[in-house]
CSV table of C-alpha atoms and ligand atoms in Angstrom, one decimal:
chain,number,residue,atom,x,y,z
A,1,MET,CA,0.0,0.0,0.1
A,2,PRO,CA,1.5,3.4,-0.9
A,3,LEU,CA,2.4,5.6,2.0
A,4,ASP,CA,0.6,9.0,2.3
A,5,PRO,CA,2.9,11.8,1.2
A,6,THR,CA,4.2,14.3,3.9
A,7,PRO,CA,1.8,17.3,3.8
A,8,VAL,CA,3.3,20.1,1.8
A,9,PRO,CA,2.9,23.7,3.2
A,10,ASP,CA,0.8,26.0,1.0
A,11,GLU,CA,3.8,28.3,0.4
A,12,LEU,CA,5.6,25.6,-1.6
A,13,ARG,CA,2.7,24.7,-4.0
A,14,GLY,CA,3.2,25.9,-7.6
A,15,LEU,CA,6.8,27.0,-6.9
A,16,ARG,CA,9.7,26.0,-9.2
A,17,ILE,CA,11.9,24.0,-6.9
A,18,ALA,CA,15.3,22.6,-7.5
A,19,LEU,CA,16.5,19.6,-5.6
A,20,LEU,CA,20.2,19.2,-5.4
A,21,ILE,CA,21.3,15.8,-4.2
A,22,SER,CA,24.8,14.8,-3.0
A,23,GLY,CA,26.1,11.3,-2.2
A,24,GLY,CA,24.7,10.0,1.0
A,25,ILE,CA,22.5,7.1,1.8
A,26,ALA,CA,19.7,9.5,2.7
A,27,ALA,CA,19.3,10.3,-1.0
A,28,TYR,CA,16.6,7.6,-1.1
A,29,LYS,CA,14.5,9.6,1.3
A,30,VAL,CA,14.5,12.6,-1.1
A,31,VAL,CA,12.6,10.5,-3.6
A,32,ASP,CA,9.5,10.6,-1.4
A,33,LEU,CA,10.1,14.3,-0.7
A,34,ALA,CA,10.2,15.1,-4.4
A,35,SER,CA,7.1,13.0,-5.0
A,36,ALA,CA,5.1,14.8,-2.3
A,37,LEU,CA,6.1,18.2,-3.8
A,38,VAL,CA,5.1,17.2,-7.3
A,39,GLN,CA,1.7,15.9,-6.0
A,40,ALA,CA,1.2,19.2,-4.3
A,41,GLY,CA,1.6,21.0,-7.6
A,42,SER,CA,5.2,22.3,-7.3
A,43,GLU,CA,7.5,22.0,-10.3
A,44,VAL,CA,10.5,20.0,-9.4
A,45,ARG,CA,13.8,19.6,-11.1
A,46,VAL,CA,16.7,17.5,-9.8
A,47,ALA,CA,20.5,17.7,-10.2
A,48,MET,CA,22.8,15.1,-8.6
A,49,THR,CA,26.4,14.8,-7.9
A,50,SER,CA,28.0,11.8,-9.5
A,51,SER,CA,28.4,10.1,-6.0
A,52,ALA,CA,24.6,10.7,-5.5
A,53,THR,CA,23.9,8.7,-8.6
A,54,ARG,CA,25.5,5.7,-6.9
A,55,PHE,CA,22.8,5.8,-4.2
A,56,VAL,CA,19.7,6.4,-6.3
A,57,GLY,CA,19.6,6.3,-10.1
A,58,PRO,CA,18.5,9.4,-12.0
A,59,PRO,CA,15.7,7.5,-13.7
A,60,THR,CA,14.0,7.3,-10.3
A,61,PHE,CA,13.9,11.0,-9.9
A,62,GLU,CA,13.0,11.4,-13.6
A,63,GLY,CA,10.0,9.1,-13.1
A,64,VAL,CA,8.9,11.0,-10.0
A,65,THR,CA,9.4,14.5,-11.4
A,66,GLY,CA,8.8,14.0,-15.1
A,67,SER,CA,11.9,16.0,-16.0
A,68,ARG,CA,15.5,15.1,-17.0
A,69,VAL,CA,17.9,15.0,-14.1
A,70,GLN,CA,21.1,17.0,-14.5
A,71,THR,CA,24.2,15.0,-13.4
A,72,GLY,CA,27.0,17.1,-15.0
A,73,LEU,CA,28.0,20.5,-16.1
A,74,TRP,CA,27.7,19.4,-19.7
A,75,SER,CA,24.4,17.7,-19.8
A,76,GLY,CA,21.6,20.2,-19.5
A,77,GLY,CA,18.8,18.9,-21.7
A,78,THR,CA,17.9,21.7,-24.0
A,79,SER,CA,19.8,24.5,-22.2
A,80,PRO,CA,22.9,26.0,-23.8
A,81,GLU,CA,24.1,26.8,-20.2
A,82,PRO,CA,23.6,23.9,-18.1
A,83,HIS,CA,25.8,25.3,-15.2
A,84,VAL,CA,23.5,28.2,-14.6
A,85,PHE,CA,20.2,27.0,-16.0
A,86,LEU,CA,18.7,25.5,-12.7
A,87,GLY,CA,20.0,28.3,-10.5
A,88,ASP,CA,18.3,30.9,-12.8
A,89,TRP,CA,15.1,28.8,-13.1
A,90,ALA,CA,14.5,27.9,-9.4
A,91,GLN,CA,12.5,29.9,-7.0
A,92,LEU,CA,13.7,27.7,-4.1
A,93,ILE,CA,16.6,25.4,-3.8
A,94,LEU,CA,16.9,22.5,-1.4
A,95,VAL,CA,20.3,20.6,-1.0
A,96,ALA,CA,19.4,17.2,0.5
A,97,PRO,CA,21.1,15.2,1.7
A,98,ALA,CA,24.2,17.6,2.0
A,99,THR,CA,27.3,15.6,2.7
A,100,ALA,CA,30.2,17.1,4.6
A,101,ASN,CA,32.1,17.3,1.3
A,102,VAL,CA,29.3,19.3,-0.5
A,103,VAL,CA,28.8,21.6,2.5
A,104,GLY,CA,32.6,22.4,2.4
A,105,ARG,CA,32.7,22.9,-1.3
A,106,ILE,CA,29.6,25.3,-1.2
A,107,ALA,CA,31.2,27.3,1.7
A,108,ALA,CA,34.4,27.5,-0.4
A,109,GLY,CA,32.4,28.9,-3.4
A,110,ARG,CA,33.4,26.2,-5.7
A,111,SER,CA,31.5,25.6,-9.0
A,112,ASP,CA,33.2,22.4,-10.4
A,113,ASP,CA,30.1,20.2,-10.5
A,114,ILE,CA,26.3,20.7,-11.2
A,115,VAL,CA,25.4,21.1,-7.5
A,116,THR,CA,27.9,23.8,-6.6
A,117,ALA,CA,27.6,25.6,-10.0
A,118,THR,CA,23.8,25.8,-9.7
A,119,LEU,CA,24.1,27.3,-6.2
A,120,LEU,CA,26.6,30.0,-7.3
A,121,ALA,CA,24.2,31.0,-10.1
A,122,ALA,CA,21.1,31.0,-7.8
A,123,ARG,CA,19.2,34.1,-6.8
A,124,CYS,CA,16.5,32.4,-4.8
A,125,PRO,CA,16.4,31.2,-1.1
A,126,VAL,CA,18.5,28.2,-0.4
A,127,VAL,CA,17.8,25.5,2.2
A,128,ILE,CA,20.5,22.9,3.0
A,129,ALA,CA,19.8,19.7,4.9
A,130,PRO,CA,23.0,18.0,5.9
A,131,ALA,CA,23.2,14.3,6.6
A,132,MET,CA,26.4,12.5,7.6
A,133,ASN,CA,28.2,10.4,10.2
A,134,ASP,CA,27.9,12.0,13.7
A,135,ALA,CA,31.7,12.4,14.0
A,136,MET,CA,31.9,14.2,10.8
A,137,TRP,CA,28.9,16.6,11.7
A,138,ALA,CA,30.6,17.4,15.0
A,139,LYS,CA,34.0,18.3,13.4
A,140,GLU,CA,35.0,21.9,13.7
A,141,ALA,CA,35.7,22.1,10.0
A,142,VAL,CA,32.1,21.1,9.2
A,143,GLN,CA,30.6,23.4,11.8
A,144,GLU,CA,32.7,26.4,10.6
A,145,ASN,CA,31.4,25.8,7.1
A,146,VAL,CA,27.8,25.6,8.4
A,147,THR,CA,28.3,28.9,10.2
A,148,THR,CA,29.7,30.5,7.1
A,149,LEU,CA,26.7,29.3,5.1
A,150,ARG,CA,24.2,30.6,7.7
A,151,ARG,CA,25.9,34.0,7.8
A,152,ARG,CA,25.4,34.2,4.1
A,153,GLY,CA,21.7,33.7,4.5
A,154,VAL,CA,21.3,30.0,3.7
A,155,THR,CA,18.8,28.1,5.9
A,156,ILE,CA,20.4,25.0,7.5
A,157,VAL,CA,18.0,22.2,8.6
A,158,GLU,CA,20.1,20.5,11.2
A,159,PRO,CA,20.4,16.8,11.1
A,160,GLU,CA,18.5,14.9,13.8
A,161,SER,CA,19.9,12.3,16.2
A,162,GLY,CA,19.0,8.8,15.8
A,163,HIS,CA,20.1,5.5,14.3
A,164,LEU,CA,22.8,6.1,11.7
A,165,ALA,CA,24.0,4.0,8.7
A,166,SER,CA,27.2,3.3,10.6
A,167,GLY,CA,25.2,1.3,13.1
A,168,HIS,CA,25.3,3.5,16.1
A,169,VAL,CA,23.2,6.3,17.4
A,170,GLY,CA,24.3,9.9,17.0
A,171,THR,CA,23.4,13.3,15.4
A,172,GLY,CA,23.7,13.2,11.6
A,173,ARG,CA,20.5,11.7,10.3
A,174,LEU,CA,18.7,13.7,7.7
A,175,ALA,CA,15.9,15.8,9.3
A,176,SER,CA,12.3,14.5,8.7
A,177,SER,CA,10.5,15.5,5.6
A,178,GLN,CA,8.1,17.6,7.6
A,179,THR,CA,10.9,19.6,9.2
A,180,ILE,CA,12.5,20.1,5.9
A,181,PHE,CA,9.3,21.3,4.3
A,182,ASN,CA,8.6,23.7,7.1
A,183,ALA,CA,12.1,25.2,6.8
A,184,MET,CA,11.5,25.6,3.1
A,185,ALA,CA,8.1,27.3,3.7
A,186,HIS,CA,9.7,29.6,6.2
A,187,ALA,CA,12.6,30.4,3.8
A,188,VAL,CA,10.2,31.6,1.0
A,189,ARG,CA,7.4,33.2,3.1
A,190,SER,CA,8.8,36.8,3.2
A,191,ARG,CA,10.5,36.4,-0.3
A,192,TYR,CA,7.4,35.5,-2.1
A,193,ASP,CA,5.0,38.2,-0.8
A,194,PHE,CA,3.1,38.2,-4.2
A,195,ALA,CA,2.2,34.5,-4.0
A,196,GLY,CA,-1.4,33.9,-5.0
A,197,ARG,CA,-1.5,37.3,-6.8
A,198,ARG,CA,-2.3,37.7,-10.5
A,199,VAL,CA,-0.4,40.6,-12.1
A,200,VAL,CA,-0.8,41.9,-15.7
A,201,VAL,CA,2.0,44.2,-17.1
A,202,THR,CA,2.2,45.9,-20.4
A,203,ALA,CA,5.4,46.9,-22.1
A,204,GLY,CA,6.8,48.5,-25.2
A,205,GLY,CA,5.6,51.0,-27.7
A,206,THR,CA,2.6,49.9,-29.8
A,207,ARG,CA,2.9,49.8,-33.5
A,208,GLU,CA,0.2,51.1,-35.8
A,209,PRO,CA,0.4,49.9,-39.5
A,210,ILE,CA,0.7,52.3,-42.3
A,211,ASP,CA,0.9,49.4,-44.8
A,212,PRO,CA,1.9,45.8,-44.5
A,213,VAL,CA,5.7,46.7,-44.1
A,214,ARG,CA,5.6,50.1,-42.2
A,215,PHE,CA,4.3,51.3,-38.9
A,216,ILE,CA,4.2,54.3,-36.5
A,217,SER,CA,5.8,53.6,-33.1
A,218,ASN,CA,7.8,55.3,-30.4
A,219,TYR,CA,11.1,54.9,-28.7
A,220,SER,CA,9.9,52.8,-25.8
A,221,SER,CA,12.3,49.9,-25.3
A,222,GLY,CA,9.9,47.9,-23.1
A,223,LYS,CA,12.6,47.5,-20.4
A,224,MET,CA,10.6,48.9,-17.6
A,225,GLY,CA,7.7,46.6,-18.3
A,226,PHE,CA,10.0,43.6,-18.5
A,227,ALA,CA,11.7,44.5,-15.2
A,228,LEU,CA,8.2,44.9,-13.5
A,229,ALA,CA,7.1,41.5,-14.8
A,230,ALA,CA,10.4,39.8,-13.7
A,231,ALA,CA,10.2,41.4,-10.2
A,232,ALA,CA,6.5,40.3,-9.7
A,233,ALA,CA,7.3,36.7,-10.9
A,234,ASP,CA,10.4,36.5,-8.7
A,235,ARG,CA,8.1,37.4,-5.8
A,236,GLY,CA,5.7,34.6,-6.5
A,237,ALA,CA,3.0,36.4,-8.6
A,238,LYS,CA,1.4,34.8,-11.6
A,239,VAL,CA,2.4,37.2,-14.3
A,240,THR,CA,1.2,37.9,-17.8
A,241,LEU,CA,3.1,40.4,-19.9
A,242,VAL,CA,1.2,41.9,-22.7
A,243,SER,CA,4.1,43.2,-24.8
A,244,ALA,CA,4.7,45.1,-27.9
A,245,ALA,CA,8.5,44.8,-27.4
A,246,ALA,CA,10.4,41.6,-28.3
A,247,HIS,CA,12.7,40.7,-25.4
A,248,VAL,CA,13.1,37.2,-23.9
A,249,ALA,CA,10.6,36.9,-21.0
A,250,HIS,CA,11.9,36.0,-17.5
A,251,HIS,CA,11.1,32.6,-16.0
A,252,GLY,CA,7.6,32.4,-14.8
A,253,VAL,CA,6.4,35.2,-16.9
A,254,GLU,CA,3.7,34.3,-19.6
A,255,ILE,CA,4.1,36.6,-22.5
A,256,GLN,CA,1.4,37.7,-25.0
A,257,HIS,CA,2.8,39.6,-28.0
A,258,VAL,CA,0.7,42.3,-29.5
A,259,ASP,CA,1.4,45.0,-32.1
A,260,THR,CA,-1.4,47.6,-32.0
A,261,ALA,CA,-3.2,49.5,-29.3
A,262,GLU,CA,-6.4,47.7,-30.3
A,263,GLU,CA,-4.8,44.3,-29.9
A,264,MET,CA,-3.3,45.3,-26.5
A,265,LEU,CA,-6.8,46.4,-25.3
A,266,ALA,CA,-8.4,43.1,-26.4
A,267,GLU,CA,-5.6,41.0,-24.7
A,268,LEU,CA,-6.0,43.2,-21.6
A,269,ARG,CA,-9.8,42.6,-21.5
A,270,SER,CA,-9.3,38.9,-21.3
A,271,GLN,CA,-6.1,38.8,-19.2
A,272,LEU,CA,-7.4,41.1,-16.5
A,273,ARG,CA,-10.4,39.0,-15.4
A,274,GLY,CA,-9.6,37.9,-11.9
A,275,ALA,CA,-6.3,39.9,-11.8
A,276,ASP,CA,-5.2,41.8,-8.7
A,277,LEU,CA,-3.0,44.4,-10.4
A,278,LEU,CA,-2.4,46.1,-13.7
A,279,LEU,CA,1.0,47.8,-14.3
A,280,MET,CA,0.5,49.8,-17.5
A,281,ALA,CA,4.1,50.5,-18.5
A,282,ALA,CA,3.5,50.4,-22.2
A,283,ALA,CA,3.9,53.5,-24.3
A,284,VAL,CA,0.6,53.2,-26.0
A,285,GLY,CA,0.5,55.3,-29.3
A,286,ASP,CA,-1.7,58.5,-29.3
A,287,PHE,CA,-2.4,58.5,-33.1
A,288,ARG,CA,-2.7,55.9,-35.8
A,289,PRO,CA,-3.3,56.0,-39.5
A,290,SER,CA,-7.1,56.2,-40.1
A,291,ARG,CA,-6.6,53.5,-42.8
A,292,ALA,CA,-3.8,51.1,-43.3
A,293,ALA,CA,-3.0,50.4,-47.0
A,294,LYS,CA,-3.7,46.7,-47.9
A,295,ARG,CA,-0.6,46.5,-50.1
A,296,LYS,CA,2.8,48.0,-49.8
A,297,ILE,CA,2.9,51.7,-50.7
A,298,ARG,CA,5.2,52.0,-53.6
A,299,ARG,CA,7.5,55.0,-54.1
A,300,GLU,CA,7.3,54.8,-57.8
A,301,GLU,CA,3.6,55.1,-57.8
A,302,THR,CA,3.3,57.7,-55.0
A,303,PRO,CA,4.8,61.1,-55.7
A,304,SER,CA,3.7,62.4,-52.3
A,305,LEU,CA,2.0,60.9,-49.3
A,306,ASN,CA,-0.2,62.5,-46.7
A,307,LEU,CA,-1.0,60.3,-43.7
A,308,GLU,CA,-4.3,60.9,-42.1
A,309,LEU,CA,-4.1,60.1,-38.4
A,310,GLU,CA,-6.9,59.5,-35.9
A,311,PRO,CA,-6.6,59.5,-32.1
A,312,ILE,CA,-6.2,56.2,-30.2
A,313,PRO,CA,-8.7,55.9,-27.4
A,314,ASP,CA,-7.1,55.7,-23.9
A,315,LEU,CA,-6.7,52.1,-23.0
A,316,VAL,CA,-6.6,52.4,-19.2
A,317,ALA,CA,-9.4,54.9,-19.2
A,318,SER,CA,-11.6,52.5,-21.1
A,319,LEU,CA,-10.7,49.6,-18.8
A,320,ALA,CA,-11.5,51.8,-15.8
A,321,GLY,CA,-15.1,52.0,-17.2
A,322,ASP,CA,-15.4,48.2,-17.3
A,323,GLU,CA,-17.4,47.0,-14.3
A,324,ALA,CA,-16.1,43.3,-14.6
A,325,LEU,CA,-12.5,44.7,-13.9
A,326,ALA,CA,-13.5,46.9,-11.1
A,327,GLY,CA,-11.4,44.8,-8.6
A,328,VAL,CA,-8.1,45.4,-10.5
A,329,PHE,CA,-5.8,47.9,-9.0
A,330,ARG,CA,-4.6,50.0,-12.0
A,331,VAL,CA,-1.1,51.7,-12.0
A,332,GLY,CA,-0.3,53.9,-15.0
A,333,PHE,CA,3.0,55.5,-16.1
A,334,ALA,CA,3.4,59.0,-17.2
A,335,ALA,CA,6.5,60.3,-19.0
A,336,GLU,CA,6.7,64.1,-18.2
A,337,ASP,CA,9.3,66.8,-18.9
A,338,SER,CA,8.0,69.2,-16.0
A,339,ASP,CA,5.7,69.4,-13.1
A,340,LEU,CA,5.7,65.7,-12.4
A,341,ASP,CA,3.3,65.8,-9.4
A,342,ALA,CA,0.7,68.1,-10.9
A,343,LYS,CA,0.6,66.4,-14.2
A,344,GLY,CA,0.7,62.9,-12.7
A,345,VAL,CA,-2.2,63.6,-10.4
A,346,GLU,CA,-4.3,65.1,-13.3
A,347,LYS,CA,-3.5,62.1,-15.5
A,348,MET,CA,-4.3,59.6,-12.7
A,349,LYS,CA,-7.8,61.2,-12.2
A,350,ARG,CA,-8.5,61.5,-15.9
A,351,LYS,CA,-7.6,57.9,-16.5
A,352,GLY,CA,-9.4,56.4,-13.4
A,353,LEU,CA,-6.2,55.0,-12.0
A,354,GLN,CA,-5.4,54.1,-8.4
A,355,ALA,CA,-1.8,55.1,-8.9
A,356,ILE,CA,0.6,56.6,-11.3
A,357,ILE,CA,4.4,56.7,-11.7
A,358,ALA,CA,5.5,60.0,-13.2
A,359,ASN,CA,9.1,59.9,-14.5
A,360,ASP,CA,11.1,62.8,-15.9
A,361,ILE,CA,12.0,62.5,-19.5
A,362,SER,CA,13.9,65.8,-19.6
A,363,ARG,CA,16.7,63.9,-17.8
A,364,ARG,CA,19.1,62.2,-20.2
A,365,ASP,CA,20.5,59.7,-17.7
A,366,ILE,CA,17.1,57.8,-17.2
A,367,GLY,CA,14.1,56.7,-19.0
A,368,PHE,CA,13.8,55.6,-22.7
A,369,GLY,CA,16.1,52.7,-23.5
A,370,SER,CA,18.1,53.2,-20.3
A,371,GLU,CA,18.8,50.6,-17.6
A,372,TYR,CA,17.8,53.3,-15.0
A,373,ASN,CA,14.7,55.2,-14.1
A,374,ALA,CA,13.6,57.6,-11.4
A,375,GLY,CA,10.3,59.5,-10.7
A,376,VAL,CA,7.5,59.7,-8.2
A,377,LEU,CA,4.7,57.2,-7.3
A,378,LEU,CA,1.4,58.9,-6.6
A,379,PHE,CA,-1.6,57.2,-5.1
A,380,SER,CA,-5.2,58.3,-5.6
A,381,ASP,CA,-5.4,58.6,-1.7
A,382,GLY,CA,-3.0,61.5,-1.9
A,383,THR,CA,0.1,59.8,-0.7
A,384,ARG,CA,3.4,60.3,-2.7
A,385,HIS,CA,6.7,58.5,-2.7
A,386,ASP,CA,9.9,59.6,-4.4
A,387,LEU,CA,11.4,56.9,-6.5
A,388,GLU,CA,15.2,57.7,-6.4
A,389,LYS,CA,17.3,56.9,-9.5
A,390,SER,CA,18.0,53.1,-9.6
A,391,THR,CA,18.1,50.3,-12.0
A,392,LYS,CA,14.6,49.5,-13.6
A,393,ARG,CA,14.7,46.2,-11.7
A,394,GLU,CA,15.4,47.9,-8.3
A,395,MET,CA,12.7,50.5,-9.1
A,396,SER,CA,10.3,47.7,-9.9
A,397,ASP,CA,10.8,46.0,-6.5
A,398,ARG,CA,10.3,49.4,-4.8
A,399,ILE,CA,7.0,49.9,-6.7
A,400,LEU,CA,5.8,46.5,-5.8
A,401,ASP,CA,6.8,47.1,-2.1
A,402,LEU,CA,4.6,50.3,-2.1
A,403,VAL,CA,1.6,48.9,-4.1
A,404,LEU,CA,1.3,45.5,-2.3
A,405,PRO,CA,-0.3,46.9,1.0
A,406,LYS,CA,-2.8,48.6,-1.1
A,407,LEU,CA,-4.1,45.4,-2.9
A,408,LYS,CA,-7.3,43.8,-1.6
A,409,ARG,CA,-6.8,40.5,0.1
B,1,C5P,O1,-1.3,60.2,-21.5
B,1,C5P,P1,-0.1,59.5,-21.5
B,1,C5P,O2,0.3,58.8,-22.7
B,1,C5P,O3,1.0,60.2,-20.9
B,1,C5P,O4,-0.4,58.3,-20.4
B,1,C5P,C1,0.5,57.3,-20.1
B,1,C5P,C2,-0.3,56.2,-19.4
B,1,C5P,O5,-1.5,55.9,-20.0
B,1,C5P,C3,0.5,54.9,-19.5
B,1,C5P,O6,0.2,54.1,-18.4
B,1,C5P,C4,0.0,54.3,-20.8
B,1,C5P,O7,0.2,52.9,-20.9
B,1,C5P,C5,-1.5,54.7,-20.7
B,1,C5P,N1,-2.1,54.9,-22.1
B,1,C5P,C6,-3.2,54.2,-22.5
B,1,C5P,N2,-3.8,54.4,-23.7
B,1,C5P,C7,-3.3,55.4,-24.5
B,1,C5P,C8,-2.2,56.1,-24.1
B,1,C5P,C9,-1.6,55.9,-22.9
B,1,C5P,O8,-3.6,53.3,-21.7
B,1,C5P,N3,-3.9,55.5,-25.7
């Protein structure tokens, strides 16, 4: 009869979790742990040191997780960069069992196998569950390495005392699955403060066709929208990016490509149902050709060309009028060259927004195409927050920090 899986805390459901396994007998226990996580809806990928594969074969983990196991720096499935792929992909990493050897190599900052390289490339919380002989665990060298890792922010799940593989009783046995799960949940709780939230972000400059090969657009690079989407996804939100810019989307961001303002509006109407937050970073065009030519306009046949333009309706303003989307907290962006506060407040009111970020396009060191931005975040309740010059990614996290308390639970 199959055993009931260990209950998985809610915080771990739906997360992308990398399990890094080193060569200890307790590796067999991690099979059940992986299985429980998969059954709870987490996405699990496994990497093993070569000695770990002596205890449990990779096919066992492949069967449980449905994904290829990485066993070396040169075998990354479809990734061109196997040494950093998992570290970049994961929202949480568990090293279990962690041998004395792997603990030492992690503390030393090595990257000569898939487990250590993955950890060096990681940005997410890391939980390490050591398991080893009791004399090894007690050794000063190991304890100093553990202290070093703790100081660097790693969560250590201490081994328990009990019957060891060597035949006697001592401290060194891998902690129970429940203890490990609780430590993992604790490690992600503050980090994933957008878990359970649906966030829709727009990015890039819309393109309005003149004919099948030409369009009217603007200089927006889409970098701010992509940075916001990445930040929200890294904090656990389910993110859809409606984009008129063609960058590669961050892990966990679902991207919907659009060209015109009309396509963006249609996509937003369907994506925003049930969403918590709209971050409208796209530079939507203000005018479009009244008619797009069906065939390429040929210079030889066209001595002069007058384009008739018509205004593009305001997308956020029309979304504000949609009752089905009343629960969505809508944040707009305003590129201004003077009077940021006054113009921001006026635009926020006119467009029915709950908040607006006004940034100063008269400054040449920030804004369009730059990695940096700065401005002011204004809320409809009258509060304001300066957004000091920072990278677009840092500014995104600051915006999310300020907006989160305003979202309905
Ligand atoms: O009026 P302005 O273009 O400065 O407003 C910028 C804000 O309004 C941005 O959030 C932009 O995405 C949004 N906008 C819109 N529809 C338009 C023009 C701008 O939703 N047609």
